[in-house]
Amino acid sequence: MSQDPHKPHSSEEDLSALEDDQESWDNSEQSVRKRIRQSVPGSHRDDTPKSSPPRPVSVEELMETAKGVTNMALAHEIVVNGDFQIKPAELPEHSLEKKVREIVHKAFWDCLEAQLKEDPPTYDHAIKLLGEIKENLLSFLLPAHTRLRNQIMEVLDLDLIKQEAENGALDIAKLVEFVIGMMGTLCAPARDEEIKKLKDIHEIVPLFRAIFSVLDLMKMDMANFAVSSIRPKLMQQSAEYERKKFQEFLEKQPNALDLVTDWLQEAADDLAKLRYKKLPPPSSAVGAAGGAPALCSVAVQNHAYLKLLKWDHTNRPFPETVLMDQSRFQEIQLELEQLLVAGTVLLVTFNAAGAALIDVPGFAEQIKTIVKVLLTGMHLPSFNLKESLATIGEKVCAEVNSCLSQHGFAPFTAERETVLKGQIQAVANPDNTICKLIDSRIQKFLENSLASSHQKAAPTVPGGLGPIQRELEEIAVKYVRLVNYNKMVFSPYYDAVLDKILTKEEPQDEGKPEEL
């Protein structure tokens, strides 16, 4: 529907309105509250000394905070997820709620059918339904739609309809025909097929049911149009909005940055260790002249975000500021794990086949498809990587031999097949040299992507990653966008935490070379 908002609203008001419309946004309030509650360090760091006891918080304050967190989660989802849409709620199959709803609905429609079959027909239920349809149609109109509003008010005049029903002059089919025509005028083009199907239904009760089904879809379209309409405005204010909501939460939970502090401290420690490893020997002139370069706040943040791609989500709480994006980081982590296996398999396969298959069109894509299909469910506890790699080895060898034969090359001998299968199965070993090499190059590419995210030129893909370059670049774009947005929102908190961490490191940096 090509409609534009005519009344100015704040982003927060828009979000509140959207919350009323969408019931099925993955139970966001409960899930956000649960994840915030699980990640608040008070429950697992009781041994940490506190400078003062926490201020008692009332139930009303907690409820208001939870509502703010839910609003923040919704705003974040709309901004970060360009494909965000509100979808109809679907009750679980065989659930009690679904059975009760079906029974109630059937009773209602059976009652309507019984009334219409009476002699003379009773139109009480039908008139109520026409009233609901009228309200739905009016809700789709903009203030400028005066002519359509007058038409709806005139044709669906309930007082007049009741009089016609009492006098036996009501033409229900004609009213329904008007309703379908008006729905066709107001619906999105994507609903034209549903409107067309309505015209093929000739029994009144099934037609009423189908009309309400299509009206529900039209309401979803309107809600999603509202989402797309507020997104540009929300993009401009979202950082301030999320920061404000997080600050409100922080005021109620003063220790809500403990996990962030640990996360950034670990990143700083990692970089410090790498830095001292690169120091020249203490006897050299350079070593005597000065110590290691000071840690950079941006480098620490980038390294911290890289650590999220290796996170143990099962046993370790996620940092508070990135909690709403935990599922996204998990998704990227899984994509990278699958890409790592695909890249390693391709590398060992090309090494085994020599130059024969490198330039064969579609060969690398076929191998990647095999790997992706057989690694489905890789994140599940029941997944057996060794078995999957054994199957991948069989499939890859069959694909290699088929491709070699098609292009006039001799197929693999049994011995070469055994070697290739063994190399592919060896990917399951955490210490596999080729796998570790590919992984380090992937991490380096993502690190360079973060460092050059504000530059026009993308970083060069390291050697050996050519066959997976397209997939890696797609992941990098998604990852960098997510990281940069989180930095934009939470940079004041990161700066404050890192200011203390890096200041604490300075005396150690100055004294270290002297001790050496």
Coordinates of C-alpha atoms in Angstrom, one line a residue:
M1 CA 0.0 0.0 0.0
S2 CA 1.4 3.3 -1.0
Q3 CA 0.4 5.2 2.1
D4 CA 2.4 7.8 4.0
P5 CA 2.0 8.8 7.6
H6 CA 0.4 12.2 8.0
K7 CA 0.8 12.8 11.7
P8 CA 4.2 13.3 13.2
H9 CA 5.2 10.8 15.9
S10 CA 8.3 10.2 17.9
S11 CA 10.1 7.0 17.3
E12 CA 9.2 5.8 20.7
E13 CA 5.5 6.5 20.1
D14 CA 5.7 4.6 16.8
L15 CA 7.3 1.7 18.5
S16 CA 4.6 1.6 21.2
A17 CA 2.0 1.5 18.5
L18 CA 3.8 -1.3 16.7
E19 CA 4.0 -3.3 20.0
D20 CA 0.2 -3.2 20.2
D21 CA -0.2 -4.5 16.6
Q22 CA 2.3 -7.4 16.7
E23 CA 1.7 -10.3 19.1
S24 CA 4.1 -12.8 17.6
W25 CA 7.4 -11.1 17.7
D26 CA 9.0 -14.2 19.2
N27 CA 7.7 -13.3 22.7
S28 CA 10.3 -10.6 22.8
E29 CA 9.4 -9.3 26.2
Q30 CA 9.8 -12.6 27.9
S31 CA 12.9 -13.6 26.0
V32 CA 14.7 -10.2 26.6
R33 CA 13.8 -10.2 30.3
K34 CA 15.1 -13.8 30.6
R35 CA 18.3 -13.1 28.8
I36 CA 19.0 -9.9 30.7
R37 CA 18.2 -11.7 34.0
Q38 CA 20.5 -14.6 33.1
S39 CA 23.3 -12.3 32.1
V40 CA 23.2 -10.0 35.1
P41 CA 26.4 -10.9 36.9
G42 CA 24.8 -10.7 40.4
S43 CA 23.6 -14.3 40.1
H44 CA 27.0 -15.8 39.4
R45 CA 29.5 -13.4 40.9
D46 CA 28.3 -13.1 44.5
D47 CA 31.8 -13.4 45.7
T48 CA 32.8 -10.1 44.1
P49 CA 33.1 -7.4 46.8
K50 CA 30.7 -4.4 46.3
S51 CA 31.6 -0.9 47.4
S52 CA 28.0 -0.3 48.6
P53 CA 24.8 -2.4 48.7
P54 CA 22.5 -2.0 45.7
R55 CA 19.5 0.3 46.0
P56 CA 16.2 -1.6 46.5
V57 CA 14.2 -1.5 43.3
S58 CA 10.4 -1.6 43.3
V59 CA 8.3 -4.0 41.2
E60 CA 6.9 -1.0 39.2
E61 CA 10.4 0.2 38.4
L62 CA 11.4 -3.3 37.2
M63 CA 8.3 -3.6 35.0
E64 CA 8.9 -0.2 33.5
T65 CA 12.5 -1.1 32.9
A66 CA 11.5 -4.4 31.2
K67 CA 9.1 -2.5 29.0
G68 CA 11.9 -0.1 28.1
V69 CA 14.2 -3.0 27.3
T70 CA 11.5 -4.6 25.1
N71 CA 11.0 -1.3 23.2
M72 CA 14.8 -1.1 22.8
A73 CA 14.9 -4.6 21.5
L74 CA 12.1 -3.9 19.0
A75 CA 13.8 -0.7 17.8
H76 CA 17.1 -2.6 17.4
E77 CA 15.5 -5.4 15.5
I78 CA 13.8 -2.9 13.0
V79 CA 17.1 -1.0 12.4
V80 CA 19.5 -3.9 12.2
N81 CA 17.3 -6.4 10.4
G82 CA 16.4 -5.0 7.0
D83 CA 14.1 -8.0 6.4
F84 CA 12.2 -7.5 9.7
Q85 CA 8.5 -8.2 9.3
I86 CA 5.6 -8.8 11.7
K87 CA 4.0 -12.1 11.0
P88 CA 0.7 -13.7 12.1
A89 CA 0.8 -15.6 15.3
E90 CA 0.8 -19.4 14.7
L91 CA -0.3 -21.6 17.6
P92 CA 1.6 -24.9 18.1
E93 CA -0.1 -27.8 16.5
H94 CA -2.2 -30.0 18.9
S95 CA -1.9 -27.3 21.6
L96 CA -4.8 -26.7 24.0
E97 CA -5.1 -23.1 23.0
K98 CA -5.3 -24.0 19.3
K99 CA -8.0 -26.6 20.0
V100 CA -10.1 -24.2 22.1
R101 CA -9.8 -21.5 19.5
E102 CA -10.9 -24.0 16.7
I103 CA -13.9 -25.1 18.8
V104 CA -15.0 -21.6 19.6
H105 CA -14.6 -20.5 16.0
K106 CA -16.5 -23.5 14.7
A107 CA -19.3 -22.9 17.1
F108 CA -19.6 -19.3 16.0
W109 CA -19.7 -20.1 12.3
D110 CA -22.1 -22.9 12.8
C111 CA -24.4 -20.5 14.7
L112 CA -24.2 -18.0 11.8
E113 CA -25.0 -20.7 9.3
A114 CA -28.0 -21.8 11.4
Q115 CA -29.3 -18.3 11.6
L116 CA -29.1 -17.7 7.9
K117 CA -30.9 -21.0 7.2
E118 CA -33.9 -20.0 9.3
D119 CA -37.1 -19.0 7.6
P120 CA -37.1 -16.1 7.6
P121 CA -33.3 -15.7 8.1
T122 CA -31.9 -14.1 11.2
Y123 CA -29.1 -11.6 10.5
D124 CA -28.0 -10.7 14.1
H125 CA -24.5 -12.4 13.7
A126 CA -24.1 -11.3 10.1
I127 CA -24.8 -7.7 11.0
K128 CA -22.2 -7.8 13.8
L129 CA -19.7 -9.2 11.3
L130 CA -20.5 -6.4 8.8
G131 CA -19.8 -3.9 11.6
E132 CA -16.4 -5.4 12.3
I133 CA -15.6 -5.4 8.5
K134 CA -16.6 -1.8 8.4
E135 CA -14.2 -0.9 11.2
N136 CA -11.4 -2.8 9.5
L137 CA -12.0 -1.1 6.2
L138 CA -12.1 2.4 7.8
S139 CA -8.8 1.6 9.7
F140 CA -7.0 1.2 6.3
L141 CA -7.9 4.7 5.2
L142 CA -5.8 7.9 5.3
P143 CA -7.4 11.3 6.2
A144 CA -7.4 12.2 2.5
H145 CA -9.5 9.3 1.5
T146 CA -12.8 11.2 2.0
R147 CA -14.7 9.7 -0.9
L148 CA -13.9 6.1 0.1
R149 CA -14.8 6.9 3.7
N150 CA -18.2 8.3 2.7
Q151 CA -18.8 5.2 0.5
I152 CA -18.1 2.8 3.3
M153 CA -20.2 4.8 5.8
E154 CA -23.1 4.9 3.4
V155 CA -23.2 1.3 2.2
L156 CA -22.4 -0.2 5.5
D157 CA -24.8 1.9 7.5
L158 CA -25.7 -0.6 10.3
D159 CA -28.9 1.1 11.3
L160 CA -30.1 1.0 7.7
I161 CA -29.0 -2.6 7.4
K162 CA -30.9 -3.6 10.5
Q163 CA -34.1 -1.9 9.2
E164 CA -33.7 -3.8 5.9
A165 CA -33.2 -7.1 7.8
E166 CA -36.4 -6.5 9.9
N167 CA -38.4 -5.8 6.7
G168 CA -37.0 -8.8 4.8
A169 CA -35.3 -6.5 2.2
L170 CA -31.6 -7.2 3.1
D171 CA -29.4 -8.2 0.2
I172 CA -26.4 -9.7 2.0
A173 CA -24.8 -10.8 -1.2
K174 CA -24.7 -7.3 -2.5
L175 CA -23.1 -5.9 0.7
V176 CA -20.5 -8.7 0.6
E177 CA -19.8 -7.8 -3.1
F178 CA -19.2 -4.2 -2.1
V179 CA -16.9 -5.3 0.8
I180 CA -14.8 -7.4 -1.6
G181 CA -14.5 -4.5 -4.1
M182 CA -13.4 -2.1 -1.4
M183 CA -10.8 -4.6 -0.1
G184 CA -9.4 -4.9 -3.6
T185 CA -9.1 -1.1 -3.7
L186 CA -7.3 -0.9 -0.4
C187 CA -5.1 -4.0 -0.3
A188 CA -1.5 -4.3 -1.3
P189 CA -0.8 -5.6 -4.8
A190 CA 0.5 -8.9 -3.2
R191 CA -3.1 -9.6 -2.0
D192 CA -4.7 -9.3 -5.4
E193 CA -4.8 -13.1 -5.8
E194 CA -6.5 -13.6 -2.4
I195 CA -9.1 -11.0 -3.4
K196 CA -9.7 -12.8 -6.7
K197 CA -10.3 -16.1 -4.8
L198 CA -12.9 -14.4 -2.7
K199 CA -15.0 -13.7 -5.8
D200 CA -15.1 -17.4 -6.5
I201 CA -16.8 -18.2 -3.1
H202 CA -20.6 -18.2 -3.4
E203 CA -21.7 -19.6 0.0
I204 CA -22.1 -16.8 2.6
V205 CA -20.5 -18.4 5.7
P206 CA -17.3 -19.7 4.0
L207 CA -17.1 -16.3 2.2
F208 CA -17.3 -14.4 5.6
R209 CA -14.5 -16.6 7.0
A210 CA -12.3 -16.0 3.9
I211 CA -13.0 -12.2 4.1
F212 CA -11.8 -12.1 7.7
S213 CA -8.7 -14.2 6.8
V214 CA -7.8 -11.7 4.1
L215 CA -8.5 -8.7 6.4
D216 CA -6.0 -10.2 8.9
L217 CA -3.4 -10.3 6.1
M218 CA -4.1 -6.7 5.2
K219 CA -3.6 -5.7 8.8
M220 CA -0.2 -7.4 8.8
D221 CA 0.6 -5.5 5.6
M222 CA -0.3 -2.2 7.2
A223 CA 1.8 -3.0 10.3
N224 CA 4.8 -3.9 8.1
F225 CA 4.3 -0.8 6.0
A226 CA 4.4 1.2 9.3
V227 CA 7.7 -0.6 10.1
S228 CA 9.2 0.3 6.7
S229 CA 7.9 3.9 7.1
I230 CA 9.5 4.5 10.5
R231 CA 12.8 2.8 9.7
P232 CA 14.5 5.8 8.0
K233 CA 13.5 8.0 10.9
L234 CA 14.4 5.4 13.4
M235 CA 17.8 5.0 11.8
Q236 CA 18.6 8.6 12.6
Q237 CA 17.6 8.3 16.3
S238 CA 18.1 4.7 17.1
A239 CA 21.6 5.0 18.6
E240 CA 20.5 7.7 21.1
Y241 CA 17.2 5.8 21.7
E242 CA 18.9 2.5 22.5
R243 CA 21.6 4.3 24.6
K244 CA 18.9 6.0 26.6
K245 CA 17.0 2.8 27.2
F246 CA 20.2 1.0 28.2
Q247 CA 21.1 3.8 30.6
E248 CA 17.7 3.5 32.2
F249 CA 18.3 -0.2 32.7
L250 CA 21.9 0.5 34.0
E251 CA 20.5 2.8 36.6
K252 CA 18.3 -0.1 37.9
Q253 CA 21.2 -2.6 37.6
P254 CA 24.4 -0.8 38.5
N255 CA 26.5 -3.9 37.9
A256 CA 25.1 -4.4 34.4
L257 CA 28.5 -3.7 32.8
D258 CA 30.5 -6.3 34.6
L259 CA 30.4 -8.8 31.7
V260 CA 31.4 -6.0 29.3
T261 CA 34.3 -5.1 31.5
D262 CA 35.5 -8.7 31.6
W263 CA 35.1 -9.0 27.9
L264 CA 37.1 -5.9 27.1
Q265 CA 39.7 -6.7 29.7
E266 CA 40.3 -10.1 28.1
A267 CA 40.6 -8.5 24.7
A268 CA 43.2 -6.0 26.1
D269 CA 45.1 -8.9 27.8
D270 CA 45.2 -10.8 24.5
L271 CA 46.6 -7.9 22.6
A272 CA 49.1 -7.2 25.4
K273 CA 50.4 -10.7 25.2
L274 CA 50.8 -10.5 21.4
R275 CA 52.5 -7.2 21.7
Y276 CA 55.1 -8.4 24.2
K277 CA 55.8 -11.5 22.0
K278 CA 56.7 -9.1 19.2
L279 CA 59.1 -7.1 21.3
P280 CA 62.7 -7.3 20.2
P281 CA 65.2 -9.0 22.5
P282 CA 66.1 -6.9 25.6
S283 CA 69.8 -6.7 24.5
S284 CA 69.0 -5.0 21.2
A285 CA 69.1 -1.2 20.9
V286 CA 65.5 -1.0 20.0
G287 CA 64.5 -3.0 23.1
A288 CA 66.5 -0.7 25.2
A289 CA 65.2 2.4 23.6
G290 CA 61.5 1.8 24.5
G291 CA 58.8 -0.6 25.2
A292 CA 55.8 -1.9 23.3
P293 CA 53.5 0.6 21.6
A294 CA 50.5 1.6 23.7
L295 CA 47.2 -0.3 23.3
C296 CA 44.7 1.4 21.0
S297 CA 41.1 1.6 22.2
V298 CA 39.7 0.8 18.7
A299 CA 42.0 -2.2 18.3
V300 CA 40.9 -3.6 21.7
Q301 CA 37.2 -3.1 20.7
N302 CA 37.8 -4.8 17.3
H303 CA 39.6 -7.7 19.0
A304 CA 36.8 -8.0 21.5
Y305 CA 34.2 -8.3 18.7
L306 CA 36.3 -10.9 17.0
K307 CA 36.2 -12.9 20.3
L308 CA 32.4 -13.0 20.0
L309 CA 32.9 -15.3 16.9
K310 CA 34.5 -17.9 19.1
W311 CA 32.2 -17.6 22.1
D312 CA 31.1 -20.5 24.2
H313 CA 27.4 -19.6 24.3
T314 CA 26.5 -22.7 26.3
N315 CA 28.7 -22.0 29.3
R316 CA 29.4 -18.3 29.3
P317 CA 27.0 -15.3 29.5
F318 CA 27.2 -12.9 26.7
P319 CA 28.3 -9.2 27.3
E320 CA 25.3 -7.1 28.2
T321 CA 25.6 -4.5 25.4
V322 CA 25.5 -7.1 22.7
L323 CA 22.9 -9.3 24.3
M324 CA 20.2 -8.4 21.8
D325 CA 22.4 -9.5 19.0
Q326 CA 23.6 -12.8 20.5
S327 CA 21.6 -14.8 18.1
R328 CA 23.0 -12.9 15.1
F329 CA 26.6 -13.4 16.3
Q330 CA 25.8 -17.1 16.8
E331 CA 24.5 -17.3 13.3
I332 CA 27.6 -15.7 11.9
Q333 CA 29.8 -18.0 14.1
L334 CA 28.0 -21.0 12.6
E335 CA 28.3 -19.7 9.1
L336 CA 32.1 -19.2 9.6
E337 CA 32.5 -22.7 11.1
Q338 CA 30.8 -24.2 8.0
L339 CA 32.8 -21.9 5.7
L340 CA 36.0 -23.0 7.5
V341 CA 35.3 -26.7 6.7
A342 CA 34.3 -25.8 3.1
G343 CA 37.5 -23.8 2.6
T344 CA 39.7 -26.5 4.1
V345 CA 38.0 -29.3 2.0
L346 CA 38.4 -27.2 -1.2
L347 CA 42.1 -26.5 -0.4
V348 CA 43.0 -30.1 0.2
T349 CA 40.9 -31.2 -2.8
F350 CA 42.6 -28.8 -5.2
N351 CA 46.0 -29.8 -3.8
A352 CA 45.2 -33.4 -4.4
A353 CA 43.8 -32.9 -7.9
G354 CA 46.5 -30.5 -9.0
A355 CA 45.7 -27.8 -11.5
A356 CA 43.1 -30.0 -13.4
L357 CA 40.0 -28.8 -11.5
I358 CA 40.9 -25.3 -10.4
D359 CA 39.4 -23.6 -13.4
V360 CA 36.5 -26.0 -14.0
P361 CA 33.3 -24.0 -13.9
G362 CA 30.9 -24.9 -11.1
F363 CA 33.2 -27.5 -9.4
A364 CA 34.0 -25.4 -6.3
E365 CA 30.3 -24.4 -6.0
Q366 CA 29.3 -28.1 -6.1
I367 CA 31.8 -29.0 -3.3
K368 CA 30.5 -26.1 -1.2
T369 CA 26.9 -27.3 -1.7
I370 CA 27.9 -30.8 -0.6
V371 CA 29.7 -29.4 2.5
K372 CA 26.8 -27.1 3.4
V373 CA 24.1 -29.8 3.1
L374 CA 26.1 -32.4 5.1
L375 CA 27.0 -29.9 7.9
T376 CA 23.3 -29.0 8.5
G377 CA 22.7 -29.1 12.2
M378 CA 26.3 -28.7 13.0
H379 CA 25.5 -26.6 16.1
L380 CA 23.3 -29.4 17.6
P381 CA 24.7 -31.6 20.4
S382 CA 23.7 -34.7 18.5
F383 CA 25.7 -33.7 15.4
N384 CA 28.7 -36.1 14.7
L385 CA 31.4 -34.2 12.8
K386 CA 33.5 -37.2 12.1
E387 CA 30.7 -39.1 10.4
S388 CA 29.7 -36.1 8.4
L389 CA 33.3 -35.6 7.2
A390 CA 33.5 -39.2 6.2
T391 CA 30.4 -38.8 4.1
I392 CA 31.8 -35.5 2.7
G393 CA 35.0 -37.4 1.8
E394 CA 33.0 -40.0 -0.2
K395 CA 30.9 -37.4 -2.0
V396 CA 33.9 -35.2 -2.8
C397 CA 35.9 -38.1 -4.2
A398 CA 32.9 -39.2 -6.4
E399 CA 32.6 -35.6 -7.6
V400 CA 36.3 -35.3 -8.3
N401 CA 36.4 -38.5 -10.4
S402 CA 33.3 -37.5 -12.3
C403 CA 34.7 -34.1 -13.1
L404 CA 38.1 -35.5 -14.1
S405 CA 36.5 -38.0 -16.4
Q406 CA 34.3 -35.4 -18.1
H407 CA 37.3 -33.2 -18.9
G408 CA 39.5 -36.0 -20.2
F409 CA 41.7 -36.6 -17.1
A410 CA 42.5 -39.9 -15.4
P411 CA 40.4 -40.5 -12.3
F412 CA 41.9 -40.9 -8.9
T413 CA 43.5 -44.2 -8.0
A414 CA 42.2 -45.9 -4.9
E415 CA 45.4 -44.8 -3.0
R416 CA 44.8 -41.1 -3.9
E417 CA 41.2 -41.4 -2.9
T418 CA 42.2 -42.8 0.5
V419 CA 44.7 -40.0 1.0
L420 CA 42.1 -37.3 0.2
K421 CA 39.4 -38.9 2.4
G422 CA 41.9 -39.0 5.2
Q423 CA 42.8 -35.3 4.8
I424 CA 39.1 -34.4 4.8
Q425 CA 38.4 -36.5 7.9
A426 CA 41.4 -34.9 9.6
V427 CA 39.5 -31.5 9.6
A428 CA 37.7 -32.8 12.8
N429 CA 41.1 -32.6 14.6
P430 CA 41.3 -29.2 16.4
D431 CA 45.0 -29.1 15.8
N432 CA 44.8 -29.7 12.1
T433 CA 47.4 -27.5 10.5
I434 CA 45.5 -26.7 7.3
C435 CA 42.3 -25.9 9.2
K436 CA 44.1 -23.6 11.7
L437 CA 45.8 -21.8 8.8
I438 CA 42.5 -21.2 7.0
D439 CA 40.9 -20.1 10.3
S440 CA 43.7 -17.6 11.0
R441 CA 43.3 -16.1 7.5
I442 CA 39.6 -15.8 7.9
Q443 CA 40.0 -14.1 11.3
K444 CA 42.6 -11.8 9.8
F445 CA 40.3 -10.8 6.9
L446 CA 37.5 -10.0 9.3
E447 CA 39.9 -8.0 11.5
N448 CA 41.1 -6.0 8.4
S449 CA 37.4 -5.5 7.4
L450 CA 36.7 -4.0 10.8
A451 CA 39.8 -1.8 10.6
S452 CA 38.9 -0.5 7.1
S453 CA 35.2 -0.4 7.5
H454 CA 35.1 3.4 7.0
Q455 CA 37.2 3.2 3.9
K456 CA 35.9 2.7 0.4
A457 CA 38.4 0.0 -0.6
A458 CA 37.6 -3.5 0.9
P459 CA 40.6 -5.5 2.3
T460 CA 42.2 -8.1 0.0
V461 CA 41.2 -11.7 0.6
P462 CA 44.2 -13.7 1.9
G463 CA 45.7 -16.4 -0.3
G464 CA 44.0 -19.8 -0.2
L465 CA 40.6 -18.3 0.4
G466 CA 39.7 -17.6 -3.2
P467 CA 37.2 -20.5 -3.6
I468 CA 35.2 -19.1 -0.6
Q469 CA 35.8 -15.4 -1.3
R470 CA 32.2 -14.6 -2.2
E471 CA 30.7 -16.2 1.0
L472 CA 33.4 -14.7 3.2
E473 CA 32.8 -11.2 1.9
E474 CA 29.1 -11.5 2.4
I475 CA 29.6 -12.6 6.0
A476 CA 32.1 -9.8 6.5
V477 CA 29.7 -7.1 5.3
K478 CA 27.0 -8.4 7.6
Y479 CA 29.4 -8.7 10.5
V480 CA 31.0 -5.3 10.1
R481 CA 27.6 -3.6 9.8
L482 CA 26.5 -5.3 13.1
V483 CA 29.7 -4.4 14.9
N484 CA 29.7 -0.7 13.7
Y485 CA 26.1 -0.2 14.8
N486 CA 26.8 -1.6 18.2
K487 CA 29.8 0.5 18.6
M488 CA 27.8 3.6 17.6
V489 CA 25.2 2.8 20.3
F490 CA 27.5 1.8 23.1
S491 CA 30.8 3.7 22.4
P492 CA 30.4 5.9 25.6
Y493 CA 30.3 2.8 27.8
Y494 CA 33.2 1.1 26.0
D495 CA 35.3 4.3 26.2
A496 CA 34.6 4.6 29.9
V497 CA 35.6 1.0 30.6
L498 CA 38.6 1.0 28.3
D499 CA 39.8 4.3 29.8
K500 CA 40.2 2.5 33.1
I501 CA 41.7 -0.6 31.6
L502 CA 44.2 1.1 29.4
T503 CA 45.2 3.6 32.1
K504 CA 45.9 0.7 34.4
E505 CA 48.1 -0.9 31.7
E506 CA 50.3 2.1 31.3
P507 CA 52.6 1.7 34.3
Q508 CA 53.0 -2.0 33.4
D509 CA 54.0 -1.0 29.9
E510 CA 56.6 1.5 31.1
G511 CA 58.1 -0.9 33.6
K512 CA 58.2 -4.0 31.5
P513 CA 61.2 -3.3 29.3
E514 CA 63.2 -2.1 32.3
E515 CA 62.6 -5.4 34.1
L516 CA 63.6 -7.3 31.0

